[in-house]
Short mmCIF file of C-alpha atoms in Angstrom, two decimals:
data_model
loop_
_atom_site.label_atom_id
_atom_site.label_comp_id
_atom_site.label_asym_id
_atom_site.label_seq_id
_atom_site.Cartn_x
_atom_site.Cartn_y
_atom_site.Cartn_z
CA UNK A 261 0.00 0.00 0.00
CA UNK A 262 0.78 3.53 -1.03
CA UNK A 263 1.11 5.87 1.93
CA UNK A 264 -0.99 8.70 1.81
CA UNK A 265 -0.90 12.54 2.69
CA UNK A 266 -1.69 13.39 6.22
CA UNK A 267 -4.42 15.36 5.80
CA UNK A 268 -6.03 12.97 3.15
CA UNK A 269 -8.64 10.28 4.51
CA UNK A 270 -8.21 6.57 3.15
CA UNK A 271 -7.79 2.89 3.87
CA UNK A 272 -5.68 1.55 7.06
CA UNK A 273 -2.22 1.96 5.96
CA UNK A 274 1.35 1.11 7.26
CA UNK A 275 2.72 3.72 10.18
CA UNK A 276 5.45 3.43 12.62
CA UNK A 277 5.35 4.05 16.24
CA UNK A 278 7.95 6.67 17.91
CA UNK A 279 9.85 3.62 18.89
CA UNK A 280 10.14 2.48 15.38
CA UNK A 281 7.44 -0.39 16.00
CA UNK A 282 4.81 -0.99 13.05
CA UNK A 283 0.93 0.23 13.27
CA UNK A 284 -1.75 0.82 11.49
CA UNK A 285 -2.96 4.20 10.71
CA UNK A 286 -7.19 4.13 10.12
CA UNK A 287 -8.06 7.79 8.76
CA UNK A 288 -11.53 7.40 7.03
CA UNK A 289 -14.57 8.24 9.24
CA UNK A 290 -16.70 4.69 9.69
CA UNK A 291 -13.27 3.25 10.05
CA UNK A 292 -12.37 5.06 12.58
CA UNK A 293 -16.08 4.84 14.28
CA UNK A 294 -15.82 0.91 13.94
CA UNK A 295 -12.23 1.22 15.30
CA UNK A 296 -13.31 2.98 18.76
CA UNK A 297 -16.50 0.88 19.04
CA UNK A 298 -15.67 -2.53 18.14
CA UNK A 299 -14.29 -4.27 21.94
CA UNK A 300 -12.05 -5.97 19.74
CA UNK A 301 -9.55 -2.94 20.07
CA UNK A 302 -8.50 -2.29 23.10
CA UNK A 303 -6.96 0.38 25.30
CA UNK A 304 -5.72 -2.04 28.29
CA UNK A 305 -3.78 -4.37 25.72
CA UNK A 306 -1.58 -1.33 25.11
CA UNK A 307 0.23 -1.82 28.55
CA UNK A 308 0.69 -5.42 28.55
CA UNK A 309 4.50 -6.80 28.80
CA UNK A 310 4.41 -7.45 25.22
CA UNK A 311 3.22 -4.31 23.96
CA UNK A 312 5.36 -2.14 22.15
CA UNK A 313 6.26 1.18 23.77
CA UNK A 314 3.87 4.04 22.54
CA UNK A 315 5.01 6.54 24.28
CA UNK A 316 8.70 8.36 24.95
CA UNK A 317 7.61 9.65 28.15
CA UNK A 318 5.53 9.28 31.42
CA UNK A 319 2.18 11.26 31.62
CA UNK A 320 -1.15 10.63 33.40
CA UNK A 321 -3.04 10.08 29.97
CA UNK A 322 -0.43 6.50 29.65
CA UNK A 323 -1.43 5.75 33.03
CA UNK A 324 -2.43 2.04 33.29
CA UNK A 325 -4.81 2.80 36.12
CA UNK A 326 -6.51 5.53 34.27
CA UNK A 327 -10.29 5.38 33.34
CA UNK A 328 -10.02 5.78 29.58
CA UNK A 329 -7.37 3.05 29.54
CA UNK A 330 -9.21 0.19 31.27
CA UNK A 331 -11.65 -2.03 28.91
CA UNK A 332 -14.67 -4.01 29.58
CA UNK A 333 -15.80 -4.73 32.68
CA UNK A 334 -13.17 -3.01 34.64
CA UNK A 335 -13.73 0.00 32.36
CA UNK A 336 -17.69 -0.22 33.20
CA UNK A 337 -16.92 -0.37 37.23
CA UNK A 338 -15.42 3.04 36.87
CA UNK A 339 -17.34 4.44 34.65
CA UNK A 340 -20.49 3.69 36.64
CA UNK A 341 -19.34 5.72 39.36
CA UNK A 342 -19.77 9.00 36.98
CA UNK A 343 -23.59 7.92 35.13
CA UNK A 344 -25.27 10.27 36.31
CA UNK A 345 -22.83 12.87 36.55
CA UNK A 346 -22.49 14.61 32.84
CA UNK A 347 -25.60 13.95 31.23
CA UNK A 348 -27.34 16.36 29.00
CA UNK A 349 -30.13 16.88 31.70
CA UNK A 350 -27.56 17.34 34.35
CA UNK A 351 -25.16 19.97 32.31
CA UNK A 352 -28.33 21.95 31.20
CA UNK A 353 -29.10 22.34 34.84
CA UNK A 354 -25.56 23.95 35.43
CA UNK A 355 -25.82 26.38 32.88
CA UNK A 356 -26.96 28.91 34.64
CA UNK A 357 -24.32 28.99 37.52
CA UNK A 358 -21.74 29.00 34.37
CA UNK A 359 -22.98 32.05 33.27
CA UNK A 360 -23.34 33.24 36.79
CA UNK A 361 -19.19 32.93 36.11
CA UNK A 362 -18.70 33.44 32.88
CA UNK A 363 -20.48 37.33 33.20
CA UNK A 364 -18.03 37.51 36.42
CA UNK A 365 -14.75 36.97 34.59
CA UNK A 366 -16.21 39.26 31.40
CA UNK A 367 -16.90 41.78 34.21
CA UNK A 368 -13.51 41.60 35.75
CA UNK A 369 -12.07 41.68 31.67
CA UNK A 370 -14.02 44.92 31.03
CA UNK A 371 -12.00 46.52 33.97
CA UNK A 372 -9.00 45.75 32.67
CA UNK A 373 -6.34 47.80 30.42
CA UNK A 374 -6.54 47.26 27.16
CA UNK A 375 -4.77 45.47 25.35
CA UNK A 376 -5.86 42.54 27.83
CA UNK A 377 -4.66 39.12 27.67
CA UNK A 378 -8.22 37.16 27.11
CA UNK A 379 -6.17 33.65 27.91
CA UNK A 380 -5.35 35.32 31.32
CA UNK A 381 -8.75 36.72 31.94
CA UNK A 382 -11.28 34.44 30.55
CA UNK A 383 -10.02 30.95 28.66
CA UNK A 384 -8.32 29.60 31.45
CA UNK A 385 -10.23 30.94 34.89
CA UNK A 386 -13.06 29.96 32.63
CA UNK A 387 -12.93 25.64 32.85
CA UNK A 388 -10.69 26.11 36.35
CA UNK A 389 -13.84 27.55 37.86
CA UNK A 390 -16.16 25.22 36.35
CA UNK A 391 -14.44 21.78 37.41
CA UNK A 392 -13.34 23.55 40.42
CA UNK A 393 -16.76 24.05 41.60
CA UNK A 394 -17.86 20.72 40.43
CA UNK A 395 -14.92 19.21 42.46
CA UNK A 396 -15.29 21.43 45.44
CA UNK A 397 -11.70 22.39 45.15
CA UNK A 398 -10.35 24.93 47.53
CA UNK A 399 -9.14 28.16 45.71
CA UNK A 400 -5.69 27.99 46.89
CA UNK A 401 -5.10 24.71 44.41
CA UNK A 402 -6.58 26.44 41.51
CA UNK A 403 -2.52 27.92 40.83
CA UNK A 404 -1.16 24.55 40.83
CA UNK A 405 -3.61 23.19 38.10
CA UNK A 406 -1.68 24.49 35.59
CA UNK A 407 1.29 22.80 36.47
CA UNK A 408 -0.29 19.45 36.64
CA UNK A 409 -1.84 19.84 33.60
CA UNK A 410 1.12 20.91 31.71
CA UNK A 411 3.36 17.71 33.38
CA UNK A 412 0.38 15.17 33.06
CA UNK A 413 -0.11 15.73 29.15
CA UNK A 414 3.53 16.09 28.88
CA UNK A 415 5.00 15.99 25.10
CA UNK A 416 8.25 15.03 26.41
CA UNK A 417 10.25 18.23 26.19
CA UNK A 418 10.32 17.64 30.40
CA UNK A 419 12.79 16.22 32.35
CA UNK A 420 11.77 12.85 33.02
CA UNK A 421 12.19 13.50 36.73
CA UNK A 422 10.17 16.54 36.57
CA UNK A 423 7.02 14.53 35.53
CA UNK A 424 7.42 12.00 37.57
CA UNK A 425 8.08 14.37 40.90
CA UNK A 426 4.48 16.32 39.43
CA UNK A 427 2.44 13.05 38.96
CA UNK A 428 3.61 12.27 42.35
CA UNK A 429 2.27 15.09 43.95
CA UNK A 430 -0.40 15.43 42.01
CA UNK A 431 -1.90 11.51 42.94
CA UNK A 432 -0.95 12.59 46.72
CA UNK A 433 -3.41 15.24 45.77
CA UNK A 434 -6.10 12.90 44.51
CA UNK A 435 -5.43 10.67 46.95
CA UNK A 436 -5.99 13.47 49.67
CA UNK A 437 -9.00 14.56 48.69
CA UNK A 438 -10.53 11.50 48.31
CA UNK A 439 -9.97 10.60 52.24
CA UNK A 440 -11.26 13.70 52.76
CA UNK A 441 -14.56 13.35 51.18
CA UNK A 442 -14.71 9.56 52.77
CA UNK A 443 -15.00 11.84 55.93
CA UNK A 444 -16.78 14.49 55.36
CA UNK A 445 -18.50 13.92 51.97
CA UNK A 446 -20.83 16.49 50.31
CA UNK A 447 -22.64 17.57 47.32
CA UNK A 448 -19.47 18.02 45.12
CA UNK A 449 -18.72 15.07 42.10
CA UNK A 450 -15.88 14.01 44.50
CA UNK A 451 -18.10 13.25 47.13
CA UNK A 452 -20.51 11.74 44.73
CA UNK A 453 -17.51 9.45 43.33
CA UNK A 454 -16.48 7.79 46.67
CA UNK A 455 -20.33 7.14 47.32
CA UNK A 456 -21.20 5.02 43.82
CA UNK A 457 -17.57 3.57 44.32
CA UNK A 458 -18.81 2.01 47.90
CA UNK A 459 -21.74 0.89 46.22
CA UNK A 460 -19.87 -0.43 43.39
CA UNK A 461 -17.25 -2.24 45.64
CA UNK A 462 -14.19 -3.76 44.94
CA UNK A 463 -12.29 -0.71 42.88
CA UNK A 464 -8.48 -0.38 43.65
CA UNK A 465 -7.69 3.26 45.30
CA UNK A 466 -4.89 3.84 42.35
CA UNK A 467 -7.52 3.55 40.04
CA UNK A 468 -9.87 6.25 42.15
CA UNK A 469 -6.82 8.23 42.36
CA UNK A 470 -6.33 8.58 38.80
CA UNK A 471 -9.85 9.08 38.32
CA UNK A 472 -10.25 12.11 39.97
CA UNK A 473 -6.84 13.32 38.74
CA UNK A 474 -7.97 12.77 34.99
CA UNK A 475 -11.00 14.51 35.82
CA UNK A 476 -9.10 17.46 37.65
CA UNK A 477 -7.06 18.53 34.41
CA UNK A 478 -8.94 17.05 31.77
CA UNK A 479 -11.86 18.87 33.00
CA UNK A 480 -10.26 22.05 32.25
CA UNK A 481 -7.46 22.16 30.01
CA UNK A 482 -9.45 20.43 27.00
CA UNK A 483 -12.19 23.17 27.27
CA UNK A 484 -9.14 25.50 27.89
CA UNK A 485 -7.13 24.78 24.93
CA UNK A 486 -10.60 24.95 22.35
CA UNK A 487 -12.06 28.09 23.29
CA UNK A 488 -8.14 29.50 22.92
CA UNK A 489 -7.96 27.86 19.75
CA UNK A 490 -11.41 29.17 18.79
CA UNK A 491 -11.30 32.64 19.60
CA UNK A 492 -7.86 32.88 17.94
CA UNK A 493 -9.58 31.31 14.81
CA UNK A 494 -12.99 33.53 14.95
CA UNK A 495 -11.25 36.68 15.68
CA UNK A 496 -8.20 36.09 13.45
CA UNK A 497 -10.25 34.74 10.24
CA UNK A 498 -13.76 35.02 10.70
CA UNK A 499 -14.28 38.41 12.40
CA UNK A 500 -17.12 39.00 10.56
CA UNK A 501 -19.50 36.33 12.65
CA UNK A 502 -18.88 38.02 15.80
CA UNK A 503 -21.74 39.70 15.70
CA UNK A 504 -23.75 37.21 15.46
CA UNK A 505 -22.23 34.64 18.15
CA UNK A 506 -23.59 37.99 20.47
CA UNK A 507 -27.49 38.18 19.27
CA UNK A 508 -28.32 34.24 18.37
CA UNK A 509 -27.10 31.60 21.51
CA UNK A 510 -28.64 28.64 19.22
CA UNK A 511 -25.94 29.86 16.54
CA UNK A 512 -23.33 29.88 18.57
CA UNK A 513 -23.84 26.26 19.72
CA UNK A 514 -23.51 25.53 16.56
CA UNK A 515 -20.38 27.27 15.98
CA UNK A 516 -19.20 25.70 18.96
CA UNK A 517 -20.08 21.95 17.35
CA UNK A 518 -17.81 23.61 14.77
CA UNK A 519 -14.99 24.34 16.64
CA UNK A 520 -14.66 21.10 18.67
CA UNK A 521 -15.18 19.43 15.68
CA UNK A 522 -12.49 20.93 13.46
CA UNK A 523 -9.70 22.47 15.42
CA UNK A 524 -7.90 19.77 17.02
CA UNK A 525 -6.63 20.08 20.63
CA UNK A 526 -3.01 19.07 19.48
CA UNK A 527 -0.50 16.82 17.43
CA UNK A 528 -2.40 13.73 18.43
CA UNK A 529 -1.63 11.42 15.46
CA UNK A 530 -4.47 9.24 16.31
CA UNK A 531 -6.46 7.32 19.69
CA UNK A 532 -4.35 4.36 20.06
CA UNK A 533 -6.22 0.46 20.52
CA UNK A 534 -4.72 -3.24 19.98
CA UNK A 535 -6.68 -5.88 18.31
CA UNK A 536 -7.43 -8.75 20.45
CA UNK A 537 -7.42 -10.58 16.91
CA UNK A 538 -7.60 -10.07 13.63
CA UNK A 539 -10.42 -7.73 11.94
CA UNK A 540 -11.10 -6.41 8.85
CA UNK A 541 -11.09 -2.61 8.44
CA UNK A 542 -11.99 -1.28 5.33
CA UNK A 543 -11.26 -4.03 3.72
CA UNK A 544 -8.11 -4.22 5.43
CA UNK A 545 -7.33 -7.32 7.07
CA UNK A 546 -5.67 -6.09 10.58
CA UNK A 547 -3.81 -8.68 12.52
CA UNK A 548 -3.85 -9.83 16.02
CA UNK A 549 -2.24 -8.12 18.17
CA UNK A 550 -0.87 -5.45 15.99
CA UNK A 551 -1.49 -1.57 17.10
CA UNK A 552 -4.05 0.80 15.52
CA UNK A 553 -4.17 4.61 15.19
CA UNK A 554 -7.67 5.57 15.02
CA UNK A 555 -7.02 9.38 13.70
CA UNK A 556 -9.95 11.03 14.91
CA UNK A 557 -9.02 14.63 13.24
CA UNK A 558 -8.30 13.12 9.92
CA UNK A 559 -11.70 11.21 10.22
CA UNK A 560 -13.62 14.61 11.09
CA UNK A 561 -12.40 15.94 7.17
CA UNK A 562 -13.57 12.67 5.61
CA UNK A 563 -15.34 14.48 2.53
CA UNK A 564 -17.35 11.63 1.91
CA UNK A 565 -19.20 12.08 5.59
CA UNK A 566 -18.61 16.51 5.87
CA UNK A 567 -18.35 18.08 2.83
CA UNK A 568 -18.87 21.36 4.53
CA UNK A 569 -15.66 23.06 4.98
CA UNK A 570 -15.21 25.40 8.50
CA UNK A 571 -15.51 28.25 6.29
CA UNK A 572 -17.94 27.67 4.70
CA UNK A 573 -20.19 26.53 6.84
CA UNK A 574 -19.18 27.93 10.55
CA UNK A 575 -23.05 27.57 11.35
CA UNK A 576 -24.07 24.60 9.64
CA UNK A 577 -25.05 21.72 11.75
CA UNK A 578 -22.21 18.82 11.24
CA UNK A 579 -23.59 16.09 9.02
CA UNK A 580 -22.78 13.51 11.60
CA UNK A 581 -21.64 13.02 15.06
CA UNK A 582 -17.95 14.41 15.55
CA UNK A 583 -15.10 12.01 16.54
CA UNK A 584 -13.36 14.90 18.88
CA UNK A 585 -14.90 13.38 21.71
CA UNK A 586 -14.20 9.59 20.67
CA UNK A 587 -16.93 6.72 20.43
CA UNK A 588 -18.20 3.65 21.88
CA UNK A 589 -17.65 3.27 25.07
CA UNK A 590 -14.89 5.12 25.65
CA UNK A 591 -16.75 8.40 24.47
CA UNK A 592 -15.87 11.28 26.40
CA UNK A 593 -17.84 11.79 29.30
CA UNK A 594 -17.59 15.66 29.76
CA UNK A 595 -18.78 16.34 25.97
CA UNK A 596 -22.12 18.20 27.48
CA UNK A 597 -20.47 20.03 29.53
CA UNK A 598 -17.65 21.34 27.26
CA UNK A 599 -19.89 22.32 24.34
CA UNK A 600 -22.22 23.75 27.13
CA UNK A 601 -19.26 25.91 28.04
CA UNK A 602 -18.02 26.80 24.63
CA UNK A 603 -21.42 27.59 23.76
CA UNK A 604 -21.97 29.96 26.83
CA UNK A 605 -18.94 31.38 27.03
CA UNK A 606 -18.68 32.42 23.23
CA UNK A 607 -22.32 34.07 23.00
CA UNK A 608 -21.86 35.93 26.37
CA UNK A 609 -18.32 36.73 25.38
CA UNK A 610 -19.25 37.98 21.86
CA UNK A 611 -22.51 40.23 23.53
CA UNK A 612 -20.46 41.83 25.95
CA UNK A 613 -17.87 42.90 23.46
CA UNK A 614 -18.92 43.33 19.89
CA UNK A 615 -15.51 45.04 19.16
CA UNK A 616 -13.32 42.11 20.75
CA UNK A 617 -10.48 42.24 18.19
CA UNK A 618 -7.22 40.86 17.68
CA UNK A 619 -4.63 43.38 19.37
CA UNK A 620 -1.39 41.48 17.29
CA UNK A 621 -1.17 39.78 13.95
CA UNK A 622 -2.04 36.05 14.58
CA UNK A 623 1.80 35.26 13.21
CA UNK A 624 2.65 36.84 16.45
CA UNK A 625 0.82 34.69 18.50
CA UNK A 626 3.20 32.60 21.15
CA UNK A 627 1.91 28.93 22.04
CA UNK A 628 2.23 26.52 24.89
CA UNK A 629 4.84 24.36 24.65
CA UNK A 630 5.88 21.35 27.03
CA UNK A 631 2.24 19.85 26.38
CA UNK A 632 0.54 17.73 24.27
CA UNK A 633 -2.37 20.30 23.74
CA UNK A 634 -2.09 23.20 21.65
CA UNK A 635 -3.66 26.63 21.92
CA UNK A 636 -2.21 30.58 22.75
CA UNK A 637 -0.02 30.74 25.88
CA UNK A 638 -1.47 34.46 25.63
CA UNK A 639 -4.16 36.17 23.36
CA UNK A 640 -4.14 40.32 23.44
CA UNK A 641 -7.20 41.36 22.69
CA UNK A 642 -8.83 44.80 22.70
CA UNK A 643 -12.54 46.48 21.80
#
């Protein structure tokens, strides 16, 4: 088989791993679907002794004990313990104490100097305040989430000690706050955690631990890095709709569904699984055992499933379901609430400052580096 440009959908091909071990690469959109849905790839057979290595350095998303990288009925146990936690019913009852926030921050922006910083101000206190409430966090934590986030989705440009010293502190973290809530639980999705995990019975602490830790930074720094990566695309390229994200909330859900569906959150070459045995793909027989790189981003562009282009058709409903959040039954549990904040914070954002403009070229833009998500390490904005 031919290999293929990056950015062009087609049948499972040949790919290497960073170690130099073979994979397959799956690109087109029902074969990436069938890829995250059909038990036959797995995420747990990733970390078995006879796995090849996937990964150049330690994070918390390559955590064995992790959530998202547990399968069947282990991956069920733990999942149970967050049902009831993020459905649509549930998020749609939180959106009005995200507002109650998001018109805080906006306040708090609009007495600022301008230029302002809008990563400073409003993408990042944004999610921090969300999960943090969720969580029950105590404020004086809130500084330190950054730095966990940044070490636990680690690229590898870190000293390998300087993960591992972060992870450390950041389990004892999870680990703290779990006996805490054993003692004096409350309303908070901690508390709620450690009561469906006594009824479920049986799940190991690490696991708990890493739980609540994937929850912690996942629950901010994804929503984090796409309304960064959104605003810099709306305001940079498509000033022109900001009006309308202000006046029509419906239309900027939509633009939202958009976003998360088109701008990726990094370099992710693709959601890694391991076939159990061999499956056809495509009509590509894949063998057992061998590793699988379901490119989710690729899969979104498949022409044949979204022929609308982003700018074309910024508030055109998506033809089908997006892969940004995954599927089967590893789908993302937070997607409600992070379109729920996109959505929020984007029309609120957009009607309390028609003007918001870029205050630098977008080729001056500085990123985040040091982690595997990608967005502005600072945005200046004025209006």
């Amino acid at each position: 088989m031919h290999a293929l440009p990056f950015d062009a959908p087609g049948p499972p091909r040949p790919t290497r791993l960073p170690d130099g071990s073979p994979a397959w690469l799956v690109s087109r959109y029902p074969d990436v679907r069938q890829v995250l849905s059909d038990p036959r790839f797995g995420r747990a057979r990733l970390y078995g002794d006879e796995a090849p290595a996937l990964f150049d350095a330690p994070d918390l998303v390559n955590n064995p004990d992790l959530m998202f990288n547990q399968d069947g009925r282990d991956h069920m146990r733990l999942r149970r313990t967050l049902r009831r936690a993020f459905t649509p019913r549930v998020v749609a009852r939180w959106r009005p104490w995200i507002t109650e926030i998001v018109e805080q921050l906006l306040h708090e922006m609009a007495c600022r100097p301008q230029p302002a910083d809008v990563v400073e101000s409003f993408t990042f206190p944004l999610p921090v305040a969300v999960i943090s409430r969720l969580m029950g966090l105590d404020p004086s934590v809130r500084h330190r989430l950054r730095h966990w986030a940044e070490h636990a989705f680690s690229d590898g440009s870190h000293d390998e000690k300087q993960v591992e010293d972060a992870l450390r502190e950041f389990s004892a973290f999870g680990s703290a706050i779990l006996d805490e809530r054993r003692r004096t639980p409350g309303d908070d999705l901690i508390s709620g955690i450690v009561r469906a995990a006594d009824e479920e019975g049986g799940l190991p602490e690490a696991q708990l631990v890493s739980l609540v830790c994937g929850l912690v930074v996942g629950g901010h720094d994804s929503t984090m890095t796409m309304l960064g990566n959104g605003l810099l695309y709306l305001l940079g390229e498509r000033p022109e709709a900001w009006h309308r994200l202000g006046t029509d909330e419906e239309a900027a859900g939509t633009v939202a569904d958009r976003l998360i569906h088109l701008v990726p959150l990094g370099d992710d070459r693709g959601s890694a699984r391991r076939a159990s045995e061999q499956v056809v793909i495509g009509g590509v027989t894949i063998p057992a055992g061998a590793v699988v790189l379901a490119d989710c981003a690729m899969a979104n562009r498949d022409p044949d499933v979204f022929p609308t282009r982003l700018h074309d058709g910024l508030f055109t409903p998506l033809e089908a379901p997006t892969l940004s959040f995954g599927a089967g039954a590893h789908y993302c549990l937070g997607t409600w609430l992070a379109r729920a904040e996109l959505q929020i914070a984007l029309h609120h954002l957009a009607a309390r400052f028609p003007g918001l403009r870029l205050a630098e070229p977008t080729r001056s833009v500085t990123w985040r580096t040091g982690s595997t998500s990608r967005s502005p390490q600072s945005l200046a904005v004025t209006w």
